[in-house]
Short mmCIF file of C-alpha atoms in Angstrom, two decimals:
data_model
loop_
_atom_site.label_atom_id
_atom_site.label_comp_id
_atom_site.label_asym_id
_atom_site.label_seq_id
_atom_site.Cartn_x
_atom_site.Cartn_y
_atom_site.Cartn_z
CA MET S 86 0.00 0.00 0.00
CA LEU S 87 2.82 2.39 0.83
CA LEU S 88 4.28 2.09 -2.64
CA ALA S 89 0.90 2.76 -4.22
CA THR S 90 0.39 5.76 -1.93
CA PHE S 91 3.82 7.05 -2.87
CA LYS S 92 2.84 6.96 -6.52
CA LEU S 93 -0.33 8.84 -5.65
CA CYS S 94 1.66 11.56 -3.89
CA ALA S 95 4.02 11.85 -6.83
CA GLY S 96 1.01 12.20 -9.09
CA SER S 97 -0.26 15.11 -7.03
CA SER S 98 2.45 17.25 -8.58
CA TYR S 99 0.57 17.17 -11.88
CA ARG S 100 -1.64 20.17 -12.53
CA HIS S 101 -4.87 18.26 -13.12
CA MET S 102 -4.38 16.26 -9.93
CA ARG S 103 -3.54 19.29 -7.80
CA ASN S 104 -7.10 20.44 -8.38
CA MET S 105 -8.53 17.32 -6.74
CA LYS S 106 -9.75 18.51 -3.36
CA GLY S 107 -8.25 16.77 -0.34
CA LEU S 108 -5.84 14.61 -2.34
CA ARG S 109 -2.70 15.72 -0.56
CA GLN S 110 -4.24 15.49 2.92
CA GLN S 111 -5.51 11.97 2.25
CA ALA S 112 -2.15 10.90 0.90
CA VAL S 113 -0.27 12.29 3.90
CA MET S 114 -2.66 10.57 6.33
CA ALA S 115 -2.32 7.28 4.47
CA ILE S 116 1.46 7.46 4.56
CA GLY S 117 1.38 8.25 8.29
CA GLN S 118 -0.84 5.26 9.02
CA GLU S 119 1.31 2.98 6.92
CA LEU S 120 4.52 4.13 8.60
CA ASN S 121 3.01 3.51 12.03
CA ARG S 122 1.92 0.04 11.01
CA ARG S 123 5.35 -0.79 9.67
CA ALA S 124 7.04 0.57 12.80
CA LEU S 125 4.88 -1.62 15.08
CA GLY S 126 5.31 -4.95 13.36
CA GLY S 127 6.32 -4.67 9.77
CA PRO S 128 9.54 -5.69 8.12
CA ASN S 129 12.88 -4.01 8.69
CA PRO S 130 12.61 -0.30 7.75
CA SER S 131 15.60 -0.55 5.45
CA THR S 132 13.64 -3.00 3.31
CA TRP S 133 10.76 -0.75 2.43
CA ILE S 134 12.96 2.36 2.32
CA SER S 135 14.97 0.62 -0.38
CA GLN S 136 11.75 -0.29 -2.16
CA VAL S 137 10.58 3.31 -2.10
CA ARG S 138 13.93 4.55 -3.33
CA ARG S 139 13.91 2.06 -6.18
CA ARG S 140 10.36 2.92 -7.13
CA SER S 141 11.00 6.67 -6.86
CA SER S 142 14.06 6.34 -9.06
CA LEU S 143 12.06 4.38 -11.62
CA LEU S 144 9.18 6.82 -11.40
CA GLY S 145 11.56 9.74 -11.80
CA SER S 146 13.09 8.24 -14.92
CA ARG S 147 9.64 7.62 -16.38
CA LEU S 148 8.53 11.15 -15.61
CA GLU S 149 11.73 12.46 -17.18
CA GLU S 150 10.97 10.54 -20.36
CA THR S 151 7.56 12.18 -20.56
CA LEU S 152 9.25 15.59 -20.68
CA TYR S 153 10.60 14.86 -24.16
CA SER S 154 8.64 15.15 -27.36
CA ASP S 155 8.66 12.35 -29.91
CA GLN S 156 11.13 14.33 -32.00
CA GLU S 157 13.45 14.87 -29.04
CA LEU S 158 13.36 11.18 -28.21
CA ALA S 159 14.25 10.47 -31.84
CA TYR S 160 17.27 12.78 -31.56
CA LEU S 161 18.37 11.06 -28.34
CA GLN S 162 18.14 7.69 -30.04
CA GLN S 163 19.98 8.95 -33.10
CA GLY S 164 22.82 10.30 -30.95
CA GLU S 165 23.15 6.97 -29.16
CA GLU S 166 23.10 5.09 -32.46
CA ALA S 167 25.83 7.35 -33.84
CA MET S 168 28.00 6.62 -30.81
CA GLN S 169 27.50 2.87 -30.96
CA LYS S 170 28.15 2.74 -34.70
CA ALA S 171 31.28 4.90 -34.48
CA LEU S 172 32.70 2.90 -31.58
CA GLY S 173 31.96 -0.28 -33.50
CA ILE S 174 34.02 0.98 -36.44
CA LEU S 175 36.93 1.94 -34.18
CA SER S 176 36.87 -1.39 -32.36
CA ASN S 177 37.24 -3.33 -35.61
CA GLN S 178 41.00 -3.35 -36.19
CA GLU S 179 40.83 -5.00 -39.61
CA GLY S 180 41.26 -3.12 -42.86
CA TRP S 181 42.96 0.07 -41.65
CA LYS S 182 45.60 1.56 -43.96
CA LYS S 183 48.16 4.15 -42.85
CA GLU S 184 47.74 7.50 -44.62
CA THR S 185 50.33 9.60 -42.77
CA GLN S 186 52.47 9.35 -39.64
CA GLN S 187 54.44 12.06 -37.86
CA ASP S 188 57.81 11.63 -36.18
CA ASN S 189 56.12 11.99 -32.79
CA GLY S 190 53.87 9.00 -33.45
CA ASP S 191 50.70 10.86 -34.47
CA LYS S 192 49.11 9.03 -37.36
CA VAL S 193 46.13 9.06 -39.70
CA MET S 194 44.63 5.82 -41.00
CA SER S 195 41.70 5.09 -43.28
CA LYS S 196 39.46 2.29 -44.47
CA VAL S 197 36.23 1.79 -46.39
CA VAL S 198 33.23 0.78 -44.29
CA PRO S 199 30.13 -0.75 -45.93
CA ASP S 200 27.13 1.63 -46.00
CA VAL S 201 29.35 4.44 -44.68
CA GLY S 202 32.17 4.93 -47.17
CA LYS S 203 35.73 5.98 -46.48
CA VAL S 204 36.47 6.89 -42.87
CA PHE S 205 39.59 8.32 -41.27
CA GLN S 206 41.06 7.57 -37.87
CA LEU S 207 43.45 9.96 -36.15
CA GLU S 208 45.49 8.91 -33.12
CA VAL S 209 47.36 11.62 -31.27
CA VAL S 210 48.65 12.45 -27.79
CA VAL S 211 47.70 15.94 -26.63
CA ASP S 212 49.88 17.52 -23.97
CA GLN S 213 46.92 18.66 -21.88
CA PRO S 214 44.63 16.97 -19.30
CA MET S 215 41.46 15.35 -20.54
CA GLU S 216 39.27 17.76 -18.58
CA ARG S 217 40.68 20.73 -20.48
CA LEU S 218 40.04 19.10 -23.83
CA TYR S 219 36.53 18.12 -22.77
CA GLU S 220 35.84 21.71 -21.78
CA GLU S 221 36.93 23.00 -25.17
CA LEU S 222 35.14 20.36 -27.22
CA VAL S 223 31.86 20.18 -25.30
CA GLU S 224 31.33 22.94 -22.77
CA ARG S 225 32.78 25.60 -25.10
CA MET S 226 31.54 24.03 -28.31
CA GLU S 227 30.32 27.30 -29.82
CA ALA S 228 33.80 28.82 -29.46
CA MET S 229 35.32 26.17 -31.71
CA GLY S 230 35.40 28.53 -34.67
CA GLU S 231 37.82 30.79 -32.78
CA TRP S 232 40.62 28.23 -32.73
CA ASN S 233 39.80 25.60 -35.36
CA PRO S 234 40.55 27.01 -38.85
CA ASN S 235 38.34 24.33 -40.40
CA VAL S 236 35.24 25.73 -38.65
CA LYS S 237 33.92 29.18 -39.47
CA GLU S 238 31.08 29.08 -36.96
CA ILE S 239 29.21 26.54 -34.86
CA LYS S 240 25.96 27.08 -32.97
CA VAL S 241 23.98 24.87 -30.63
CA LEU S 242 20.44 24.90 -32.04
CA GLN S 243 18.93 22.77 -29.28
CA LYS S 244 20.12 20.95 -26.18
CA ILE S 245 18.24 17.79 -25.21
CA GLY S 246 18.85 16.42 -21.74
CA LYS S 247 22.34 16.68 -20.31
CA ASP S 248 24.49 15.41 -23.14
CA THR S 249 22.73 15.63 -26.52
CA PHE S 250 22.94 18.64 -28.83
CA ILE S 251 21.67 19.66 -32.26
CA THR S 252 24.31 21.85 -33.89
CA HIS S 253 24.77 23.88 -37.05
CA GLU S 254 28.34 24.12 -38.29
CA MET S 255 29.53 26.45 -41.02
CA ALA S 256 32.74 25.08 -42.52
CA ALA S 257 35.60 27.32 -43.55
CA GLU S 258 36.66 27.09 -47.17
CA ALA S 259 39.65 24.80 -47.57
CA ALA S 260 42.08 23.29 -50.04
CA GLY S 261 42.53 26.43 -52.13
CA ASN S 262 38.78 26.97 -52.41
CA LEU S 263 38.49 23.57 -54.07
CA VAL S 264 35.47 23.06 -51.84
CA GLY S 265 32.96 25.91 -51.71
CA PRO S 266 30.69 26.94 -48.81
CA ARG S 267 29.46 23.94 -46.84
CA ASP S 268 27.42 23.60 -43.69
CA PHE S 269 26.41 20.69 -41.46
CA VAL S 270 23.46 20.00 -39.18
CA SER S 271 24.32 17.26 -36.72
CA VAL S 272 23.15 15.55 -33.58
CA ARG S 273 25.99 15.25 -31.07
CA CYS S 274 26.17 13.10 -27.98
CA ALA S 275 28.73 13.33 -25.15
CA LYS S 276 29.14 10.53 -22.62
CA ARG S 277 31.57 9.70 -19.84
CA ARG S 278 32.39 6.08 -19.18
CA GLY S 279 34.75 5.81 -16.24
CA SER S 280 37.93 7.70 -17.11
CA THR S 281 36.97 7.87 -20.80
CA CYS S 282 34.98 10.55 -22.61
CA VAL S 283 33.25 9.77 -25.89
CA LEU S 284 31.92 12.51 -28.17
CA ALA S 285 29.92 11.24 -31.12
CA GLY S 286 27.66 12.61 -33.83
CA MET S 287 26.10 12.26 -37.24
CA ALA S 288 24.04 14.24 -39.73
CA THR S 289 20.41 14.92 -38.91
CA ASP S 290 17.44 17.01 -40.04
CA PHE S 291 16.30 20.04 -38.06
CA GLY S 292 13.21 21.89 -39.21
CA ASN S 293 14.36 25.30 -37.98
CA MET S 294 17.61 25.11 -39.94
CA PRO S 295 16.75 24.48 -43.61
CA GLU S 296 19.37 24.53 -46.34
CA GLN S 297 20.67 28.02 -47.09
CA LYS S 298 20.97 29.63 -50.49
CA GLY S 299 24.48 29.37 -51.89
CA VAL S 300 25.59 26.85 -49.25
CA ILE S 301 25.67 23.11 -49.85
CA ARG S 302 24.47 20.95 -46.95
CA ALA S 303 27.22 18.38 -46.36
CA GLU S 304 27.01 15.48 -43.92
CA HIS S 305 28.98 14.08 -41.01
CA GLY S 306 28.59 10.61 -39.78
CA PRO S 307 29.10 8.64 -37.94
CA THR S 308 31.97 10.44 -36.19
CA CYS S 309 33.39 10.31 -32.69
CA MET S 310 36.25 11.38 -30.47
CA VAL S 311 37.48 9.15 -27.67
CA LEU S 312 39.46 10.87 -24.91
CA HIS S 313 41.22 9.22 -22.00
CA PRO S 314 44.25 10.02 -19.84
CA LEU S 315 47.51 8.70 -21.25
CA ALA S 316 48.68 5.66 -19.30
CA GLY S 317 51.40 6.74 -16.89
CA SER S 318 50.92 10.44 -17.76
CA PRO S 319 47.53 11.68 -16.51
CA SER S 320 48.41 15.25 -17.50
CA LYS S 321 48.30 14.15 -21.15
CA THR S 322 45.38 12.86 -23.20
CA LYS S 323 45.19 10.09 -25.79
CA LEU S 324 42.76 11.24 -28.46
CA THR S 325 41.32 8.92 -31.08
CA TRP S 326 39.16 10.64 -33.68
CA LEU S 327 36.97 8.88 -36.23
CA LEU S 328 36.00 11.18 -39.08
CA SER S 329 33.43 10.38 -41.76
CA ILE S 330 32.38 13.21 -44.02
CA ASP S 331 30.46 13.62 -47.26
CA LEU S 332 31.14 17.01 -48.82
CA LYS S 333 28.47 16.46 -51.49
CA VAL S 334 30.87 17.08 -54.35
CA LYS S 335 30.60 14.84 -57.40
CA GLY S 336 33.67 12.69 -57.84
CA MET S 337 35.26 13.68 -54.54
CA ARG S 338 33.83 11.15 -52.11
CA GLY S 339 36.59 8.53 -52.04
CA GLY S 340 38.58 10.40 -54.72
CA SER S 341 42.00 12.00 -54.26
CA GLY S 342 40.64 15.51 -53.85
CA GLY S 343 38.22 14.47 -51.13
CA GLN S 344 40.95 12.56 -49.32
CA VAL S 345 43.19 15.62 -49.27
CA VAL S 346 40.45 17.78 -47.76
CA VAL S 347 39.47 15.25 -45.11
CA ARG S 348 43.03 14.30 -44.25
CA LYS S 349 44.00 17.92 -43.81
CA THR S 350 40.96 18.54 -41.62
CA GLY S 351 41.56 15.52 -39.43
CA SER S 352 45.28 15.91 -38.87
CA SER S 353 45.20 19.59 -37.86
CA HIS S 354 42.36 19.71 -35.34
CA PRO S 355 43.96 18.38 -32.11
CA HIS S 356 46.99 20.60 -32.45
CA HIS S 357 44.84 23.70 -32.84
CA ALA S 358 42.95 22.56 -29.74
CA THR S 359 46.24 22.32 -27.85
CA GLU S 360 47.29 25.80 -28.96
CA ARG S 361 43.95 27.18 -27.82
CA ILE S 362 44.22 25.52 -24.41
CA LEU S 363 47.81 26.67 -23.93
CA PHE S 364 46.74 30.20 -24.84
CA TYR S 365 44.06 30.20 -22.15
CA SER S 366 46.45 28.57 -19.69
CA ASP S 367 48.89 31.44 -20.17
CA ARG S 368 46.09 34.01 -19.83
CA ILE S 369 44.78 32.41 -16.65
CA THR S 370 48.29 32.33 -15.18
CA GLY S 371 48.67 35.98 -16.15
CA CYS S 372 45.60 36.87 -14.09
CA LYS S 373 47.53 36.00 -10.95
CA THR S 374 50.19 38.56 -11.84
CA GLY S 375 47.86 41.28 -12.99
CA LYS S 376 48.39 40.53 -16.69
CA GLY S 377 45.28 38.50 -17.31
CA LEU S 378 42.30 38.86 -19.58
CA GLU S 379 41.58 42.40 -20.66
#
């Protein structure tokens, strides 16, 4: 009975139930009577307290689900699917071919994935803690255009829950203007799993951001970044980036021109992120000496 009464009390927070005269008083009296009965001869209090906590947690999650529209739930599902698909591609070690490798060990690899096309994988060690990278890539997402020369502007169109975003990204022209104005509308999902952060995304449709005149709507997906502290050096971050991009240019998807554009985009990004973080680190340090942000 207590669990049923608890549900009734939770329901009293709804507008149409608040108007039911005497509902709260009856619920409070019922809970009081039930507590007295349990105290006199019922099971151990910890048992039913645990039951209530479990039920309240379940009820809370169900109520939270009802806060989302069907479209928002679809975006949440799409973000999760993008993450699972991208991680699946990264976890399959077969078929990768080395595109470039730097003297410091940073490398770019590629392979062709059925139903996706050619994807690129970048592995690099960034000389900054994971939390700083996470801040730049997620919490300061809209500032990405300030430090990433491949991004002209990025805006969060909608945030759904704690870790899902709909974004509009205006790409900077690249490769000697070989590729004209392009933009992307994507669903992005950020998750933490232990000491690892995973940022994933893919192209989506958003009614309030239709295609713009003179700009070709390109597509990401699935893409992801995996961040985790470097083993033995927690002040450094191992970054693995999966990049899949369709620039919507005839003859370029999988061709040499498209590879040049994508490879250039993928290999430059983490280093620009590092420069940005170091810049802010110097500015923050300067604040302590009176030479900080103006």
